[in-house]
Coordinates of C-alpha atoms in Angstrom, one line a residue:
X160 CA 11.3 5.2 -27.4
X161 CA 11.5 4.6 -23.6
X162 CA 7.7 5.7 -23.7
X163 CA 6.8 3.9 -26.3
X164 CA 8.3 0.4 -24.7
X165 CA 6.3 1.9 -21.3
X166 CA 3.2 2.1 -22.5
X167 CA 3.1 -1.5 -24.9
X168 CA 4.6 -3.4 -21.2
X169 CA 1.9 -1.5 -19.5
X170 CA -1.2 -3.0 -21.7
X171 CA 0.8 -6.3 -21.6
X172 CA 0.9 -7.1 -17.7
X173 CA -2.4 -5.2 -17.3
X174 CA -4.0 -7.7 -19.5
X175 CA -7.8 -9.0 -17.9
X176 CA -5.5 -11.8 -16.6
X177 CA -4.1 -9.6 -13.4
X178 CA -7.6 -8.6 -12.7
X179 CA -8.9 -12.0 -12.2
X180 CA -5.6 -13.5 -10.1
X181 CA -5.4 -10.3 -8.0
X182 CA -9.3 -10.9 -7.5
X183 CA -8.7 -14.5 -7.1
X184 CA -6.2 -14.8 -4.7
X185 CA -7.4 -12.2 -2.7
X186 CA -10.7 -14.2 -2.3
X187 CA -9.1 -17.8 -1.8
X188 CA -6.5 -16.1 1.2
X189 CA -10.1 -14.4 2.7
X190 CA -12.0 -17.8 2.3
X191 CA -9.0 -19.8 3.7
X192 CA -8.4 -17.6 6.6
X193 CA -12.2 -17.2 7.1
X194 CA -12.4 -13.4 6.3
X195 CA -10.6 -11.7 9.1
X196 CA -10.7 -8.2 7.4
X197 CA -14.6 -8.5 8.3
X198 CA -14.2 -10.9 11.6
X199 CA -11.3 -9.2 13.8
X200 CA -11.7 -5.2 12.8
X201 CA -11.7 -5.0 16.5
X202 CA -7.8 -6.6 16.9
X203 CA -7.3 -4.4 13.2
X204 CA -7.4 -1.5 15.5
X205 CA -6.2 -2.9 18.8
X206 CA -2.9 -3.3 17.5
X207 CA -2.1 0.0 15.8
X208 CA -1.7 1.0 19.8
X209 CA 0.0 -2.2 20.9
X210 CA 3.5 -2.2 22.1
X211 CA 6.4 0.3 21.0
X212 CA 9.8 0.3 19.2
X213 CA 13.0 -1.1 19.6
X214 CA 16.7 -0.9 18.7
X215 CA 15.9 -3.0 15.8
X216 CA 12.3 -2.2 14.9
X217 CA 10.4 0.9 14.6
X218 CA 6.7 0.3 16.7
X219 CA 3.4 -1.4 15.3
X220 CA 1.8 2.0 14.5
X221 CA 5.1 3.6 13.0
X222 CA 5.2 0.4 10.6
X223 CA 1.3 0.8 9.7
X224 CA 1.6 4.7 9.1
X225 CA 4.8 3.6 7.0
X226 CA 3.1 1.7 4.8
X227 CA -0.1 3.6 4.8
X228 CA 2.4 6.3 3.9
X229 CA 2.7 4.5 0.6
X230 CA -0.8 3.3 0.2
X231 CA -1.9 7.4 0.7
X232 CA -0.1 8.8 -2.4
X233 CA -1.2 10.4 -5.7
X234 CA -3.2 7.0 -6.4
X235 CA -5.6 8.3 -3.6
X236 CA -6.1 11.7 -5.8
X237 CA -4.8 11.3 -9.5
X238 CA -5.7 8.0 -9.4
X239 CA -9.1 8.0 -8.7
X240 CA -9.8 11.0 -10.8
X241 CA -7.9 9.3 -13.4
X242 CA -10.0 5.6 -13.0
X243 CA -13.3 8.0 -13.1
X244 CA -12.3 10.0 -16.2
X245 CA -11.9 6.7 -18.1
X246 CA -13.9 3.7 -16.6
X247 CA -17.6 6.7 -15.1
X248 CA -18.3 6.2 -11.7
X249 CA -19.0 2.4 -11.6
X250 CA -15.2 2.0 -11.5
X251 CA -15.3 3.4 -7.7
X252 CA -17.3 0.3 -6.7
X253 CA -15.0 -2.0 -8.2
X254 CA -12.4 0.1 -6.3
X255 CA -14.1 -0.8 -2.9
X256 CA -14.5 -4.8 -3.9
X257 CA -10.8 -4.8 -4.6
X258 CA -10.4 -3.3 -1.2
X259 CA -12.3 -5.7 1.0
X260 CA -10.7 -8.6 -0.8
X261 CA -7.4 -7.7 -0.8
X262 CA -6.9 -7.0 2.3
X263 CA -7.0 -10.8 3.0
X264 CA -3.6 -10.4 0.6
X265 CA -2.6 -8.1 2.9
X266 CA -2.6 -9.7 5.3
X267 CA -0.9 -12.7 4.2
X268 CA 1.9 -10.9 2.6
X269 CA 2.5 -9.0 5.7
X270 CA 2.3 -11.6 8.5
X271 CA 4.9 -13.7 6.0
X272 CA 7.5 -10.7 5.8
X273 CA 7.2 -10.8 9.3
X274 CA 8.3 -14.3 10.1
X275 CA 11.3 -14.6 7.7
X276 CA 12.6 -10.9 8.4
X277 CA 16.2 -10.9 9.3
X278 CA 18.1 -7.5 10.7
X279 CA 20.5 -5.8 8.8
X280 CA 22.3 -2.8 10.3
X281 CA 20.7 -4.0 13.5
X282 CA 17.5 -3.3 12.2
X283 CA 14.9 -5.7 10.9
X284 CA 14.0 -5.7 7.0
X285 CA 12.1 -8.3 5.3
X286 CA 9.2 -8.1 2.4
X287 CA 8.2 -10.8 -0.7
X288 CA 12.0 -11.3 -1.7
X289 CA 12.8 -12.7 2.1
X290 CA 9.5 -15.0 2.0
X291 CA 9.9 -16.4 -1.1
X292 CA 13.4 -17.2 -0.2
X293 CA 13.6 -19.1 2.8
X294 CA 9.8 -20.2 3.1
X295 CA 8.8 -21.1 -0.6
X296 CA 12.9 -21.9 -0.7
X297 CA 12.8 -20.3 -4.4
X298 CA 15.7 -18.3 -4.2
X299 CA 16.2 -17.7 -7.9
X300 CA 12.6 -16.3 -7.8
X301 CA 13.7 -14.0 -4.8
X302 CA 16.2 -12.6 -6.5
X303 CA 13.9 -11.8 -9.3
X304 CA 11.6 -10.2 -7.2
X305 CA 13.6 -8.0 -5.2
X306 CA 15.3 -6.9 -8.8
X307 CA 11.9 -6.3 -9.8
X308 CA 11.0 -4.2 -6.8
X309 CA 14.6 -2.0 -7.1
X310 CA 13.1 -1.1 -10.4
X311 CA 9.7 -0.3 -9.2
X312 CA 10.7 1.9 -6.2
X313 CA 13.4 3.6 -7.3
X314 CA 12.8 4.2 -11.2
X315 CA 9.6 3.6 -12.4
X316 CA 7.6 4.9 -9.0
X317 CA 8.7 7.9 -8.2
X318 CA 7.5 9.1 -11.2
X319 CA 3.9 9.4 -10.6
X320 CA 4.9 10.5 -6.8
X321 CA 6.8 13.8 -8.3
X322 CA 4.9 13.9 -11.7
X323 CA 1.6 14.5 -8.9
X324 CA 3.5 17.2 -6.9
X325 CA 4.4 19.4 -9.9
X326 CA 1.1 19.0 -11.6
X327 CA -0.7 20.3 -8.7
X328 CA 1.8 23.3 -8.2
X329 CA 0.6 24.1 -11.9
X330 CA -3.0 24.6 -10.5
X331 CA -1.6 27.5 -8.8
X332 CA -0.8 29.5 -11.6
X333 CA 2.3 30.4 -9.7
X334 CA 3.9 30.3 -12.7
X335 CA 6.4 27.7 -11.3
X336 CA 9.0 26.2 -13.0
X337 CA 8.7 22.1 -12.9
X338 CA 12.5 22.4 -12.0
X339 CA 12.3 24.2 -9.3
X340 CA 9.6 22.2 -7.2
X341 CA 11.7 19.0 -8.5
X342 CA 14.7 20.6 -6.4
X343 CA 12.7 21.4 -3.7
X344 CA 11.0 17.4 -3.6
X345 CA 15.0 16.8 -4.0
X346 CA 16.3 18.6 -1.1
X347 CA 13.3 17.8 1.2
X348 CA 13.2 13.4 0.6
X349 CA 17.2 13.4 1.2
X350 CA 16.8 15.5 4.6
X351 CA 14.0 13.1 6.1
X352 CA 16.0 9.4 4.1
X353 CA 19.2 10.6 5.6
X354 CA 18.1 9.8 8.9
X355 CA 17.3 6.5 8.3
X356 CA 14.1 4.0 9.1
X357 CA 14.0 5.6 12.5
X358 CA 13.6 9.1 10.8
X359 CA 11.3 7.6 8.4
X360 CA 8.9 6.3 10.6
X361 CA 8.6 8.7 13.3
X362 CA 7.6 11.3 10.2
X363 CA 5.2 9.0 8.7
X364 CA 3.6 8.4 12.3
X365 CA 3.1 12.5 12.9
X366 CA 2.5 13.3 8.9
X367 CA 0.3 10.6 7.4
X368 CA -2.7 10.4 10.2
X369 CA -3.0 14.1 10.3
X370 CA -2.9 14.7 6.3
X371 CA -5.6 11.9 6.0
X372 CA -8.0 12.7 8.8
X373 CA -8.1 16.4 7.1
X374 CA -8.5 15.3 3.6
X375 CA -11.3 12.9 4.7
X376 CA -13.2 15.9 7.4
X377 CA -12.9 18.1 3.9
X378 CA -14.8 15.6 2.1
X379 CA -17.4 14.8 5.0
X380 CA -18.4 18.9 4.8
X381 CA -18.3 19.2 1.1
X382 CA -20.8 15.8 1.4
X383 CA -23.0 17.5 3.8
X384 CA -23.5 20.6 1.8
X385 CA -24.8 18.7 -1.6
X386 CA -26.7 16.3 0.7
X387 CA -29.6 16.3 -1.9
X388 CA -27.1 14.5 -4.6
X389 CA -26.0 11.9 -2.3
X390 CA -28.5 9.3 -3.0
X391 CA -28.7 9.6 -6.3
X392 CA -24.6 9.8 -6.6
X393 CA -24.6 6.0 -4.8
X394 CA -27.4 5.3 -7.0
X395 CA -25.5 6.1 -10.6
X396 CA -22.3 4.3 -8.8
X397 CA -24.2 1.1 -8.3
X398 CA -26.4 1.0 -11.9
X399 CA -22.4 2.2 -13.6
X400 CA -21.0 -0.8 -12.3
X401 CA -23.4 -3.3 -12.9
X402 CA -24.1 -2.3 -16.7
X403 CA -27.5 -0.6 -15.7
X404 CA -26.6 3.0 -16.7
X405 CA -27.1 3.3 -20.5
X406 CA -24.8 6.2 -20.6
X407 CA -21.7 3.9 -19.7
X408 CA -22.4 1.2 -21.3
X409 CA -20.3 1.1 -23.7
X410 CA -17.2 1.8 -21.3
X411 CA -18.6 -1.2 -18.7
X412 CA -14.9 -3.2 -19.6
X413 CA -13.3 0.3 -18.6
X414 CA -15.6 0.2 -15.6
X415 CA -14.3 -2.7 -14.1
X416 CA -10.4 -2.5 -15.5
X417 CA -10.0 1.0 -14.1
X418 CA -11.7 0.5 -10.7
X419 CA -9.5 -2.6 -10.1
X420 CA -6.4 -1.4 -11.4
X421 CA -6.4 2.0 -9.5
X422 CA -7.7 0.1 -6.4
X423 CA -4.3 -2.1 -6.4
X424 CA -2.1 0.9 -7.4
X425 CA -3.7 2.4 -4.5
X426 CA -4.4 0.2 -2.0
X427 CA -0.6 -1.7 -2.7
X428 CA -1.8 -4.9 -1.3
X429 CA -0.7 -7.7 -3.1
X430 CA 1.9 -6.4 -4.9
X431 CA 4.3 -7.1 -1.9
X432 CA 5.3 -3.1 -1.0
X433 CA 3.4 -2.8 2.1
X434 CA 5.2 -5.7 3.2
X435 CA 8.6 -4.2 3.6
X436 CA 7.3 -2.1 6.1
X437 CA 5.9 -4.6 8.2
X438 CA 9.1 -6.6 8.6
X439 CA 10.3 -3.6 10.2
X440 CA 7.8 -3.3 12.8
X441 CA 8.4 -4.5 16.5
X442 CA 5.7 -6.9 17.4
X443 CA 5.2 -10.8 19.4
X444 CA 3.5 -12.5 16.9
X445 CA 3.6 -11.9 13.1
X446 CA -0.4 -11.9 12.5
X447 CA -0.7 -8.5 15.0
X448 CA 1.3 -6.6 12.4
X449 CA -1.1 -8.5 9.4
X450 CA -3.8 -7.4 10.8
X451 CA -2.5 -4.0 11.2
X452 CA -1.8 -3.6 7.8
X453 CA -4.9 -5.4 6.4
X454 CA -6.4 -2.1 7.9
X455 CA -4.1 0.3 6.0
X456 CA -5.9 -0.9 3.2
X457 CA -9.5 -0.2 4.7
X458 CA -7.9 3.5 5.5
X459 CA -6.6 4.0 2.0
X460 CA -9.6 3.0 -0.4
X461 CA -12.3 2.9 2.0
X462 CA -11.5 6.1 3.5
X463 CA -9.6 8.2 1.8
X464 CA -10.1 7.2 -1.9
X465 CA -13.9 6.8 -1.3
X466 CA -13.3 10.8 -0.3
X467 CA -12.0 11.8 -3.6
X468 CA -14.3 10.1 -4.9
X469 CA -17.6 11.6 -3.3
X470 CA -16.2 15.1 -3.7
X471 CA -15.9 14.6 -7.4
X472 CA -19.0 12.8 -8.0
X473 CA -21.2 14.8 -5.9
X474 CA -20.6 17.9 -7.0
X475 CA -20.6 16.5 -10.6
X476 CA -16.5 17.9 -11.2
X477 CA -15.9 15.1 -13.9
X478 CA -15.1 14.1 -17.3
X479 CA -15.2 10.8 -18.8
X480 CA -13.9 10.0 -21.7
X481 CA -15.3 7.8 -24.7
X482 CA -13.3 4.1 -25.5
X483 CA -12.3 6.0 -28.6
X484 CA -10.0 8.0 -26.5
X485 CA -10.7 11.5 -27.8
X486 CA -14.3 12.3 -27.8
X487 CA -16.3 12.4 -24.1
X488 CA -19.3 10.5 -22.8
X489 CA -19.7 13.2 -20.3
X490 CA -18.0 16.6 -20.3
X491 CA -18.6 18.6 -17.1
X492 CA -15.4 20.5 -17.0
X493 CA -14.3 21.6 -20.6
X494 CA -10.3 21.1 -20.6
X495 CA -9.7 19.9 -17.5
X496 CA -7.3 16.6 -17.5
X497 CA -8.8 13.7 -15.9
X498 CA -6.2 14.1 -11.9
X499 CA -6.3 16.8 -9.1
X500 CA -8.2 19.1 -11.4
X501 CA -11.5 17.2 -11.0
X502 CA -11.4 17.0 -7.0
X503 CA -9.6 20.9 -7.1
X504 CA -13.0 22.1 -9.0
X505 CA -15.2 20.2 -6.4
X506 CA -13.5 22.3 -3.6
X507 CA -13.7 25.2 -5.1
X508 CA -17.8 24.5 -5.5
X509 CA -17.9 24.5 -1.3
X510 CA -15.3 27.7 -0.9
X511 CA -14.0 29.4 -4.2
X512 CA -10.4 29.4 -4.9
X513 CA -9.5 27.3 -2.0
X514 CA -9.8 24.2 -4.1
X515 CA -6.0 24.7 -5.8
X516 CA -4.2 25.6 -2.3
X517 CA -5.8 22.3 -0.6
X518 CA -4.9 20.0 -3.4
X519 CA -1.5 21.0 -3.7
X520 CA -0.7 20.6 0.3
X521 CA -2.5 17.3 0.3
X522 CA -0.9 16.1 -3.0
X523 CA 2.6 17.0 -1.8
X524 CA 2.0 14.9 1.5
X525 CA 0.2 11.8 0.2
X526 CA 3.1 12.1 -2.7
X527 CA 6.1 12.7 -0.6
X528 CA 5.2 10.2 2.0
X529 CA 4.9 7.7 -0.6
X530 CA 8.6 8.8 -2.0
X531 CA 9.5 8.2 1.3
X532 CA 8.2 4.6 1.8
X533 CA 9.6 3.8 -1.4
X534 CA 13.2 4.0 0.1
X535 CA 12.0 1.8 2.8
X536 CA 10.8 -0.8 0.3
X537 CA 13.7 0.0 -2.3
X538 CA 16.7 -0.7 1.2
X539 CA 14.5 -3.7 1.7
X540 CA 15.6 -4.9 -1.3
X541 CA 18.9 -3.9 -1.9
X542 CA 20.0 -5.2 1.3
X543 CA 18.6 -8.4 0.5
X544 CA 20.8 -8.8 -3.2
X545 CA 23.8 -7.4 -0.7
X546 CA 23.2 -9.8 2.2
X547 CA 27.0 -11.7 1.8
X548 CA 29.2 -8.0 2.2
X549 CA 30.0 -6.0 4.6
X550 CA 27.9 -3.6 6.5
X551 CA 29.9 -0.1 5.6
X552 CA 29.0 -1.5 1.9
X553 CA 25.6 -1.9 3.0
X554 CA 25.1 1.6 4.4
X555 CA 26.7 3.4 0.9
X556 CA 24.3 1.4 -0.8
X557 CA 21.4 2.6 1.1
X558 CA 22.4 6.1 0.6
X559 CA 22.7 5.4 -3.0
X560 CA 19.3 4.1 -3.4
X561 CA 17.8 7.2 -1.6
X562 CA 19.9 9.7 -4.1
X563 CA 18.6 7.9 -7.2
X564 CA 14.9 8.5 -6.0
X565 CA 15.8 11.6 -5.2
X566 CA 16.9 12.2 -8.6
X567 CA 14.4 10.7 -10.7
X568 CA 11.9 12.5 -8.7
X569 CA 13.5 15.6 -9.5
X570 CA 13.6 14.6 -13.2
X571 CA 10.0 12.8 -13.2
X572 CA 8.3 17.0 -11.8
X573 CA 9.0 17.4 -15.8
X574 CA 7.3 14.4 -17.2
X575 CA 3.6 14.5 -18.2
X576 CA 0.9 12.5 -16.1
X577 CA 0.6 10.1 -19.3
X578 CA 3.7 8.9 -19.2
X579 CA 4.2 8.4 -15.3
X580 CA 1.5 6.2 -15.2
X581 CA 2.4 4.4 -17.8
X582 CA 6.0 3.9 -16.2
X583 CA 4.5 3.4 -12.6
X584 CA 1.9 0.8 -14.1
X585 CA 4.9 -1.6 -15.6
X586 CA 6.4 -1.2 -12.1
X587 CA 3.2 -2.2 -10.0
X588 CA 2.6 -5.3 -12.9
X589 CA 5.6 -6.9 -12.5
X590 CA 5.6 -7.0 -9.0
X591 CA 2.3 -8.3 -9.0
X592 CA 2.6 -11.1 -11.6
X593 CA 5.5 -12.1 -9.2
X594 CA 4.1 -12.1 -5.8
X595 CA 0.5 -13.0 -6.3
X596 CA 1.1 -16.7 -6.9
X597 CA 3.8 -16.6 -4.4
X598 CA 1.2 -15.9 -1.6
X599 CA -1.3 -18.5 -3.0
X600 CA 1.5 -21.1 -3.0
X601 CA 2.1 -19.9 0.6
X602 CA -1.3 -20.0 1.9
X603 CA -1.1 -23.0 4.3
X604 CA 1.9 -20.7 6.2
X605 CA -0.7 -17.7 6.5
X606 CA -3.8 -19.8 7.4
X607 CA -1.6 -21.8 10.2
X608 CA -0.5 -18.2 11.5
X609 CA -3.7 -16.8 11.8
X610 CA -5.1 -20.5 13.3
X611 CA -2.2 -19.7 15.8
X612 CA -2.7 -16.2 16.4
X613 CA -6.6 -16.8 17.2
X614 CA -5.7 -20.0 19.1
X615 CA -3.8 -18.0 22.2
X616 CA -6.3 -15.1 22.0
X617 CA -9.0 -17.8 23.0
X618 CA -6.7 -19.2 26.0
X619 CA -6.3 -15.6 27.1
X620 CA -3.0 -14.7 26.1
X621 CA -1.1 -12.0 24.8
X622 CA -0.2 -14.0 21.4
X623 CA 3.5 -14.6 20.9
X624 CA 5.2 -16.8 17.6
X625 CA 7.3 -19.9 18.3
X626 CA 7.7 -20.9 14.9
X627 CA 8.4 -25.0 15.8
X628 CA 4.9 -24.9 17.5
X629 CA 3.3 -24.7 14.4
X630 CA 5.4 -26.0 12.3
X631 CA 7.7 -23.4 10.6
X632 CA 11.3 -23.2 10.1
X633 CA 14.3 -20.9 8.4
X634 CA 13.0 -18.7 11.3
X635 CA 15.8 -18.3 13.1
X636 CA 15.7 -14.7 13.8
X637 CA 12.4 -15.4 15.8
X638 CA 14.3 -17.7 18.3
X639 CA 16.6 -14.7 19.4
X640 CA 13.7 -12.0 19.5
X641 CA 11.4 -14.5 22.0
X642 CA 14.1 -15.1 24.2
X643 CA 15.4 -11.7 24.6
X644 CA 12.0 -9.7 24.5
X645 CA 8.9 -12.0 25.1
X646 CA 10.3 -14.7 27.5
X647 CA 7.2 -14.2 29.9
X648 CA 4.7 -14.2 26.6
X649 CA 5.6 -17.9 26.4
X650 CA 6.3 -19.4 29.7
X651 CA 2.7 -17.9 30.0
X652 CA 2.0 -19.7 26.5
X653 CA 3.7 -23.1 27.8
X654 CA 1.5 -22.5 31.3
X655 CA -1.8 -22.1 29.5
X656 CA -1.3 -25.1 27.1
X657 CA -0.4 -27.6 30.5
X658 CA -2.9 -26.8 31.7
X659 CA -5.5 -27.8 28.7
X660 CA -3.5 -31.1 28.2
X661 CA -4.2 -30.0 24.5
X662 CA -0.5 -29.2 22.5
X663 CA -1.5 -26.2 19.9
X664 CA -0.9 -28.8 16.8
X665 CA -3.8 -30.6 17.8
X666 CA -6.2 -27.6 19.0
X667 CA -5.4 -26.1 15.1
X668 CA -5.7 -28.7 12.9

């Protein structure tokens, strides 16, 4: 029954209707803010090495490999198999559009969690719930989100995260029991969430580059060595996605649905997850850690989706299936489920039998390092329903949120993919039917703090937020950390502006 109700939610919030607002808001944040995932790729990667942690914050590059963490999961692998298999290789170019504009949305939804974060257990949380609060003041919406979010990163998600991990363990023909790599996903996320955000993100900043730069090197050699298929593999990507292949035609719907949808499971950005692990970062000015994460998204599809996707397409290691559901429009490996299977044949085309091994080490570290970003953005939230008690209760509740994970993820290794998706994809909906409009009714906030942002890089300065200088408020929290860790950022600020005789409200109007 629970299945059942899964799957009939799923085609419900992933109606055409979610395609066009993610697409829409994602263009009217880029247009408003002038593009800056194309403009400042230069200050993208500047401040992944910017400044360091704190007692209360983990550093910029901990909280991007945080939430590039959870933007590299089974979405990166399954995913794109799975939005190949059912939408033909026109759905990875609708993956990249989604990519470039969404990480306006990115962005915005980061730079936002950042101004309205508050510390909790002397460490700083924030994420939609928090900006919807106290700078759309829509509380009862808040509370609605972050509810929404406790479901999604603590039930519904983990499933696909485990689900992955199992399913490629299978490829071993091991002759593993489900149970016992559920035990071992078990024992492993409660040793690293036991240590808290610190623990979290010092992992995530060792774990997540390496995993991704290997996965990506992989795909660069298997590219090289069917160099002769390259053009025309870009060639059947382009004519797929545009209606100009005859084979897909009749899938073109599929085409576009499945790119887009996978690209936002993937890429997380405007769903509001990311987020979360922004607020926790330690920076001067909220845009630096935007922009940060606006690149995570550039890392996840561009990168390391558009790998998985070259290895499978180039080496011709797909399926795709007909609208009817049963019969195939192409049927390159007989039998093989449309996830890790299709990129596990394409390595195995390059160096036989090393294609099963490879997928099962990177699955279980884009997978677990997702699980484990999960608990950062399921604390967020719980903490934010349990701001009014006391912090011992606080801490018990963050050790119950990581056990539940832990257990679902342990139940979720004996689920079929089917039905993971289906309960991931009523997770991801809701979150998104929630927080898309929030960050187009907030858009003045995030165009005024990248005006500001890009205001003090042209006068020279190290940027720093003073929220009355531009007009924000309920951003209390940002008082305290400018006075007690970026005092010289703005007398230097204050300096710069006497001397232009300009005050900043009239340079960025």
């Amino acid at each position: 029954m629970l299945d059942s109700l899964a799957s009939t939610l799923n085609g419900f919030l992933w109606a055409p209707a979610l395609v066009y607002l993610a697409l829409g808001v994602g263009i009217f944040l880029s247009i408003g803010m002038k593009f800056p995932q194309f403009r400042l790729i230069k200050d993208m990667v500047h401040q992944l090495v910017r400044g360091g942690s704190s007692e209360n914050g983990v550093s910029s590059f901990q909280g991007f490999a945080m939430a590039l963490g959870g933007r590299v999961g089974t979405g990166n692998i399954a995913g794109v198999a799975s939005a190949i298999g059912t939408g033909g290789p026109g759905a990875v170019f609708w993956m990249w559009i989604i990519a470039l504009v969404s990480a306006g949305s990115a962005f915005s939804e980061s730079a936002l969690a950042q101004v309205y974060k508050r510390k909790v257990l002397n460490q700083y949380r924030g994420g939609p719930a928090y900006y919807i609060e106290k700078g759309l003041k829509a509380k009862p919406l808040a509370i609605i989100f972050a509810c929404a979010t406790i479901l999604a990163m603590t039930i519904t998600g983990p499933t696909v995260q485990a689900n992955a991990i199992s399913t490629a363990f299978k490829g071993l023909n091991l002759n593993i029991n489900p149970l016992v790599v559920g035990i071992v996903i078990f024992v492993l996320f409660l040793l690293v969430t036991i240590g808290g955000l610190k623990r979290i993100g010092s992992f995530a900043s060792y774990v997540v580059p390496i995993m991704a730069i290997v996965y990506i090197v992989l795909a660069i050699i298997i590219l090289v060595a069917n160099a002769k298929q390259i053009g025309p593999m870009f060639a059947l990507i382009f004519r797929s996605a545009f209606n100009q292949e005859a084979l897909f035609g009749g899938i073109f719907g599929q085409c576009v649905m499945m790119g887009v949808k996978r690209g936002i499971y993937s890429n997380e950005a405007g769903w509001g997850s990311g987020a979360h692990a922004a607020a926790t970062a330690e920076v001067s000015h909220p845009a630096k850690q935007g922009l940060a994460q606006a690149f995570s998204v550039y890392v996840d599809t561009l990168m390391v989706c558009t790998a998985t996707a070259l290895m499978i397409l180039s080496t011709g290691c797909y399926n795709v299936l007909a609208l009817d559901g049963k019969s195939f429009i192409v049927e390159n490996l007989p039998g093989v489920e449309a996830g890790p299977g299709y990129v596990q044949r394409a390595i195995d085309t390059l160096i036989p039998g090393f294609g099963a091994p490879f997928i099962t080490i990177a699955i279980f570290f884009f997978a677990f390092t997702t699980l484990l970003s999960f608990a950062v953005y399921a604390d967020a939230n719980i903490q934010y329903i349990m701001n009014a008690v006391s912090d011992k209760a606080k801490k018990y509740a963050y050790f119950i949120g990581v056990i539940i994970i832990a257990t679902l993820s342990l139940f979720a290794s004996m689920k079929d993919m089917t039905t993971a998706w289906n309960y991931a994809d009523v997770g991801v909906g809701i979150m998104c039917w929630l927080n898309l409009p929030v960050l187009a009714l907030m858009a003045p906030k995030s165009f005024r703090l990248l005006k500001d942002y890009e205001y003090q890089k042209h006068l020279g300065l190290d940027p720093v937020f003073i929220p009355e200088d531009i007009g924000f408020d309920n951003c209390e929290l940002w008082d305290e950390i400018v006075e007690e860790k970026y005092s010289d950022l703005k007398a230097a600020k204050k300096a710069a502006e006497s001397k232009t005789g300009v005050t900043e409200a009239e340079a960025i109007k």
